[in-house]
Short mmCIF file of C-alpha atoms in Angstrom, two decimals:
data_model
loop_
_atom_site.label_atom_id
_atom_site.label_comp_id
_atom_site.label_asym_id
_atom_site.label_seq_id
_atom_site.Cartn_x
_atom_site.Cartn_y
_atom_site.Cartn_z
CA UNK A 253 -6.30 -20.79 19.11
CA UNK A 254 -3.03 -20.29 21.07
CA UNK A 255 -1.17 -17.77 18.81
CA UNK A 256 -4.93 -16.28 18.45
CA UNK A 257 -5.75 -15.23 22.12
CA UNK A 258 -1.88 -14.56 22.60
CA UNK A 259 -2.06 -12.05 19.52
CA UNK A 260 -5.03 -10.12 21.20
CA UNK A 261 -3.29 -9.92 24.45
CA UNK A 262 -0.50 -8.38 22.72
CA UNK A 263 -2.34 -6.34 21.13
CA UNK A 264 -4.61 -5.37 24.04
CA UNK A 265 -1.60 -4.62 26.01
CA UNK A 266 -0.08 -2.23 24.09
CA UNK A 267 -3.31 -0.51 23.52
CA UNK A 268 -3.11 0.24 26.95
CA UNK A 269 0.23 1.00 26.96
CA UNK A 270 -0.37 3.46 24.73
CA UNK A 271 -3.53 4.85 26.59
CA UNK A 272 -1.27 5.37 29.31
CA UNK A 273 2.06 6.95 27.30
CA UNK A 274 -0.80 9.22 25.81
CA UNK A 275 -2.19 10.80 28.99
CA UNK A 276 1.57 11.01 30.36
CA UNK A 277 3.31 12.42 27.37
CA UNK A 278 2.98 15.55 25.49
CA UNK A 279 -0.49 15.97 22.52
CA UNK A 280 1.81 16.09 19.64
CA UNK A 281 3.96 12.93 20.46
CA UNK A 282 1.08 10.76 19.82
CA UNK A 283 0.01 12.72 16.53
CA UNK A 284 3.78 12.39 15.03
CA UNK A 285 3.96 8.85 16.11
CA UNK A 286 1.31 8.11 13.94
CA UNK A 287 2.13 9.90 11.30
CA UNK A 288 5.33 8.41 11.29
CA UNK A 289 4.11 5.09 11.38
CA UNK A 290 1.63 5.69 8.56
CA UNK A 291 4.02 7.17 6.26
CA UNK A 292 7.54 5.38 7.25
CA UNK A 293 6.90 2.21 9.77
CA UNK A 294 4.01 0.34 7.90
CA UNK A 295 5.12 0.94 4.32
CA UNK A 296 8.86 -0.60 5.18
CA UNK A 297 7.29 -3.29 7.38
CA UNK A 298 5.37 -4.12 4.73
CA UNK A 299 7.96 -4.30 2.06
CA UNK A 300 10.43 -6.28 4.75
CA UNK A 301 7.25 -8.97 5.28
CA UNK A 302 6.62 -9.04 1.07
CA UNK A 303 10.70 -10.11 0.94
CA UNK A 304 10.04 -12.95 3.13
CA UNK A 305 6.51 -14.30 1.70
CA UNK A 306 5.55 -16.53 -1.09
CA UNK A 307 4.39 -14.25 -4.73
CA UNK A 308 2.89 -17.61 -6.44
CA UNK A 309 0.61 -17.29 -9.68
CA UNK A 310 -2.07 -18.17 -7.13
CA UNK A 311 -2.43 -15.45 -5.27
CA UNK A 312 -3.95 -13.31 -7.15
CA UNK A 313 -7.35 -15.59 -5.78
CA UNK A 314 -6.90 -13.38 -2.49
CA UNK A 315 -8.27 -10.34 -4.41
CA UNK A 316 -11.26 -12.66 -5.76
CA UNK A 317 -11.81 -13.69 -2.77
CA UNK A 318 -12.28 -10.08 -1.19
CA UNK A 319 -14.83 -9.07 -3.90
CA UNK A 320 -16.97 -12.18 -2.79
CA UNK A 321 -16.43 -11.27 0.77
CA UNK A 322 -18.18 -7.78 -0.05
CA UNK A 323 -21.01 -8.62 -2.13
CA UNK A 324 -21.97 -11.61 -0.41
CA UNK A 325 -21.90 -9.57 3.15
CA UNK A 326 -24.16 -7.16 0.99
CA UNK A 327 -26.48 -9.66 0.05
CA UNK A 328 -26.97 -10.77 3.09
CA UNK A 329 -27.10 -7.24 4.65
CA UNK A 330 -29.85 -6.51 1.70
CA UNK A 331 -31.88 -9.58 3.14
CA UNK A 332 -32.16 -9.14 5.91
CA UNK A 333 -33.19 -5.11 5.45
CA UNK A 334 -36.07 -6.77 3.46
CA UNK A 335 -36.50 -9.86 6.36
CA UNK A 336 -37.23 -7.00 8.53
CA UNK A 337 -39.53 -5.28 6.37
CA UNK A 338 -41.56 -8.32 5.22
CA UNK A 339 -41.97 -9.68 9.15
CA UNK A 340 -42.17 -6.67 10.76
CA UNK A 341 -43.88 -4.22 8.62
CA UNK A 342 -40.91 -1.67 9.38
CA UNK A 343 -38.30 -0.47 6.88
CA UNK A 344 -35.06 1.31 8.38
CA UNK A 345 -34.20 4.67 7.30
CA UNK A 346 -31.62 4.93 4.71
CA UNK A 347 -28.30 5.63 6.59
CA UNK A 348 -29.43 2.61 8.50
CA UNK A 349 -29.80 0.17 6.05
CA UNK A 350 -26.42 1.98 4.48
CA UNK A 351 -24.71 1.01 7.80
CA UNK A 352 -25.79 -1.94 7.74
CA UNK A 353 -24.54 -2.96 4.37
CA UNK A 354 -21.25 -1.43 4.78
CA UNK A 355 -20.64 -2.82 8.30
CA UNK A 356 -21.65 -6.56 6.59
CA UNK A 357 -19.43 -6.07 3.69
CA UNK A 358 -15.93 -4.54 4.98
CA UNK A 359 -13.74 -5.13 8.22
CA UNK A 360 -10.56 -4.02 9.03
CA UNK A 361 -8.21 -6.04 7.04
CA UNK A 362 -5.51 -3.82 7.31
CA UNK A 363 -4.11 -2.71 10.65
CA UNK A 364 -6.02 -5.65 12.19
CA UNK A 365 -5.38 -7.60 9.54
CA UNK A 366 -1.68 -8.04 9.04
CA UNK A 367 -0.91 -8.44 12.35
CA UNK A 368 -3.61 -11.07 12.97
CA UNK A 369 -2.72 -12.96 9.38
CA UNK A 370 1.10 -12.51 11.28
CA UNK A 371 0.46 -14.76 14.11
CA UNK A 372 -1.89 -16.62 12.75
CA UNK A 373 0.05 -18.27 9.21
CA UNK A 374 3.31 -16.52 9.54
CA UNK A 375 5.31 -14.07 7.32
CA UNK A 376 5.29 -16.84 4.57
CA UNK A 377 1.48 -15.76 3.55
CA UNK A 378 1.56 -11.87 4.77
CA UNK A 379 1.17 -11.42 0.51
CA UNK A 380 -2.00 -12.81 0.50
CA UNK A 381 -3.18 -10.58 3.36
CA UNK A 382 -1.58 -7.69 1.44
CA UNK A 383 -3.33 -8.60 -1.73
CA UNK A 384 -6.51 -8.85 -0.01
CA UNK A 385 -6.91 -5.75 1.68
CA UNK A 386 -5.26 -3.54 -1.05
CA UNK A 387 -6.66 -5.33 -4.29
CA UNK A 388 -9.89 -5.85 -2.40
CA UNK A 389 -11.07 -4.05 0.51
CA UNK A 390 -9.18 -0.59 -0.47
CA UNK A 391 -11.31 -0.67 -3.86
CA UNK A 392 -14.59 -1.86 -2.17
CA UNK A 393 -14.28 0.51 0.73
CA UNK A 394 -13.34 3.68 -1.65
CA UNK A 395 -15.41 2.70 -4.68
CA UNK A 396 -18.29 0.83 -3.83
CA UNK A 397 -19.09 2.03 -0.38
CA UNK A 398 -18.78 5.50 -1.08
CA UNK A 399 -21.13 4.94 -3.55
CA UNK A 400 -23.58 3.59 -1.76
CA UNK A 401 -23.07 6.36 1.22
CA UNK A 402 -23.76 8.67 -1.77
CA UNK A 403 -27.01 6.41 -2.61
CA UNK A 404 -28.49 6.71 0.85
CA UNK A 405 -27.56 9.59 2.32
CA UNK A 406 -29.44 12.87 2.64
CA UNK A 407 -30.00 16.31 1.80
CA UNK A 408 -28.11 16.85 -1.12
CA UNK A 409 -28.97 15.44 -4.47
CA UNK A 410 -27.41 12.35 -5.28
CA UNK A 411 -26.58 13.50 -8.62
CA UNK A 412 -24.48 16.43 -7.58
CA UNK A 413 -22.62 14.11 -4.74
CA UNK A 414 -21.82 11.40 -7.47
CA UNK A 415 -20.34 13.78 -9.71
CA UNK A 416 -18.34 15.10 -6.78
CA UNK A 417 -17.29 11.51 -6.13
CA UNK A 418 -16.67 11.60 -9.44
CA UNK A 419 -14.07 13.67 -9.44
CA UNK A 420 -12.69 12.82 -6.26
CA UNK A 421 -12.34 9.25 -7.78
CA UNK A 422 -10.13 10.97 -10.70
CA UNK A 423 -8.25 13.20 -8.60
CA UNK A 424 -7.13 9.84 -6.75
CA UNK A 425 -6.38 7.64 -9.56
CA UNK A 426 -4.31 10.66 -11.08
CA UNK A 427 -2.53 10.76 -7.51
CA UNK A 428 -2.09 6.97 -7.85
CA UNK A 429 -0.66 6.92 -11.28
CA UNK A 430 1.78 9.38 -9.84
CA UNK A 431 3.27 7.01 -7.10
CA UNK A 432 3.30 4.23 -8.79
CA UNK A 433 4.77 6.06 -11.99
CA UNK A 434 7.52 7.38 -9.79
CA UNK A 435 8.47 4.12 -7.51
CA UNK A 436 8.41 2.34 -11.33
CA UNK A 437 10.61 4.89 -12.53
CA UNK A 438 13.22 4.82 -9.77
CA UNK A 439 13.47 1.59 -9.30
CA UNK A 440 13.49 0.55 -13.22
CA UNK A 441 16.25 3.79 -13.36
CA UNK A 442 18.49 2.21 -10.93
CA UNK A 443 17.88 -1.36 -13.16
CA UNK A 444 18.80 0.04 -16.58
CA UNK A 445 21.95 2.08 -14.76
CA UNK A 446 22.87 -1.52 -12.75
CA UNK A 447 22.70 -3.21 -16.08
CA UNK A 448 24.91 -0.54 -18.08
CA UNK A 449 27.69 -0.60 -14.87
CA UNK A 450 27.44 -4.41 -15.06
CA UNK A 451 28.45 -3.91 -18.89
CA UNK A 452 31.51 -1.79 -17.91
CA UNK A 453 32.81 -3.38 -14.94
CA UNK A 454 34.18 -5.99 -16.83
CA UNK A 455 35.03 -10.10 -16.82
CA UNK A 456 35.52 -11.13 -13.03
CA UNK A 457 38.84 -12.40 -11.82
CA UNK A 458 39.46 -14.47 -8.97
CA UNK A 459 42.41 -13.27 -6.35
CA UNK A 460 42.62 -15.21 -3.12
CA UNK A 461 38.91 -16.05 -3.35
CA UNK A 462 38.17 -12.87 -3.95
CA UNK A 463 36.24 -11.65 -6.56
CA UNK A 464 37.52 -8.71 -8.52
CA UNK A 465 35.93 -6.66 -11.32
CA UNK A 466 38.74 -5.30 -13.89
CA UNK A 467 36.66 -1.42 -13.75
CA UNK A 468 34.85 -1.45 -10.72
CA UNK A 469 35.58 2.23 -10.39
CA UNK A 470 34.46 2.90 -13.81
CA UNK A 471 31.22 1.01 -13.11
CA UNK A 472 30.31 2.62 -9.91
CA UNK A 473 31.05 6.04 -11.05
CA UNK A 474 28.83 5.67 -14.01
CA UNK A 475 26.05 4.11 -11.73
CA UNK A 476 26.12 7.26 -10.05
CA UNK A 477 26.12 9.68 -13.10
CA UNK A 478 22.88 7.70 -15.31
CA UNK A 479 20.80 6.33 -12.22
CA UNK A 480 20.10 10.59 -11.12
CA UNK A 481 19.85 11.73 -14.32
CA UNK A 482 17.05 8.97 -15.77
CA UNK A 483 15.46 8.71 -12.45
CA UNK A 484 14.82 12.73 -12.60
CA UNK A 485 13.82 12.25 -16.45
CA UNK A 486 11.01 10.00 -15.82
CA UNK A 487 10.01 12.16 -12.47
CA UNK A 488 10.08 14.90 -14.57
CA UNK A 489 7.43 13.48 -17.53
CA UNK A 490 5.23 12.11 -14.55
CA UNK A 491 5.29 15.25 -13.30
CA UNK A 492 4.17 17.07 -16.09
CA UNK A 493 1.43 14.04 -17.05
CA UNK A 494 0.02 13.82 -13.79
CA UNK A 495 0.23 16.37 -11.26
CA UNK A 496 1.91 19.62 -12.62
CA UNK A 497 0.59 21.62 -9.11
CA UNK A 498 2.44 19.03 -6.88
CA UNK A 499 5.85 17.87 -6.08
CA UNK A 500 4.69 14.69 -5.59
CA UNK A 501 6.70 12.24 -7.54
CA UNK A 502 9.82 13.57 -6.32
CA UNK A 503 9.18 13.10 -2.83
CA UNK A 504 7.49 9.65 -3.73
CA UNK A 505 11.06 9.61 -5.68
CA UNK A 506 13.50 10.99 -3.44
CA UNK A 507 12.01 8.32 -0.76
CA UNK A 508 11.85 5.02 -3.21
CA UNK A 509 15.35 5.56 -4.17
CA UNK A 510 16.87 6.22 -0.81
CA UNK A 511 15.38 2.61 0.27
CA UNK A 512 16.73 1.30 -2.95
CA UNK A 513 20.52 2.79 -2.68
CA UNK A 514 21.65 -0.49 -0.81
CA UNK A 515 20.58 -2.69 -2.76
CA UNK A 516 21.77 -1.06 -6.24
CA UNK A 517 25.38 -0.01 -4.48
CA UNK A 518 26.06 -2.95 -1.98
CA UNK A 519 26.44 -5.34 -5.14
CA UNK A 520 28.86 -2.66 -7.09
CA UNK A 521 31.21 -2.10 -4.04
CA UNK A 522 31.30 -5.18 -3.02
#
């Protein structure tokens, strides 16, 4: 209850601190703030909360868990549409009862969340809140409840705004194959390279407690030369495969690899 109410006033402070900054500062500060947040601060905080939490077999239950969470909020929302209809002799209109469905079967698991999962268990369980919200909410909230926006909403034809979803839906998971395709591909680049410059480096010997590599040189050098060149070969075949009109696997790329340059060089110079 403690780290509860002190994680609200934390967070109701710097709301406010930010409602002030925003009349105060200039429009676009608060727009490239959150951009920058969205695109650089919550992905690394994310990955620098994953290092520190426990990946055992059972979480994949958190994802389980989600999909309960939704269909048993829209069971409930669906009885009590037809509660409401049976005792009162009234049915609500469609966006309504689509409201109401969607309001009982997502919340904000994300950027609520995290931080509340945070203070509430600690870094050692942030996974589970990760797993949660992107293996379960993302899916429900993009999948099923644009479907059912699509079910109840008006004037257009449903038909014409589910094939439009349709293709939305493949659009994305192209889009999606593409990231993940290109973090895969850097990362598992800078693997195969690490393992070839291990190879080369030679036997270890010990000098003044020192560990020294007979060809660390060698080993670095040729980290350097394979890790670009495989990295852009796989970038390349993504590319190609998945979105031929955008240059988005090299930027997804250019960005996974410069966050994954320590740890592939600190080991080989050190």
């Amino acid at each position: 209850m403690t780290n509860l109410l002190e994680l609200y006033v934390k967070l109701g402070g710097l709301v406010l601190v930010g409602f002030i900054l925003g009349r105060k500062l200039p429009v676009t500060v608060p727009t490239r703030l959150g951009l920058f947040l969205f695109w650089v601060g919550v992905p690394i905080s994310i990955v620098s909360f994953l290092r520190q939490s426990s990946l055992s077999g059972q979480i994949w239950i958190a994802p389980a868990i989600a999909y309960l969470a939704i269909l048993l909020g829209a069971f409930l929302a669906w009885l009590a549409i037809k509660g409401q209809a049976y005792f009162r002799k009234t049915i609500p209109q469609p966006p309504t009862q689509a409201s109401l469905i969607l309001a009982a079967m997502l919340g904000n698991t994300g950027y609520l969340g995290f931080p509340i999962t945070l203070a509430m268990v600690g870094k050692e369980y942030f996974a589970w809140a990760l797993f949660y919200d992107l293996l379960g909410s993302f899916p429900g909230t993009y999948g099923l409840g644009v479907l059912l926006a699509a079910h109840f909403g008006g004037g257009v034809q449903n038909h014409s705004r589910l094939r439009l979803i349709s293709r939305v839906w493949l659009v994305a998971i192209k889009y999606m194959l593409a990231i993940v395709g290109a973090i895969s591909s850097v990362i598992g680049s800078g693997q195969l390279s690490n393992y070839m410059a291990e190879l080369v480096r030679g036997k270890p010997s010990a000098d003044v407690r020192v560990v020294i590599y007979s060809y660390s040189d060698r080993a670095l050098i040729l980290w350097l030369l394979t890790s670009p060149i495989l990295s852009y070969t796989f970038l390349f075949i993504i590319k190609q495969t998945f979105s031929k009109n955008s240059n988005l696997p090299y930027w997804i790329g250019i960005i996974t690899g410069i966050l994954c340059l320590p740890y592939y060089l600190i080991p080989l110079l050190w």
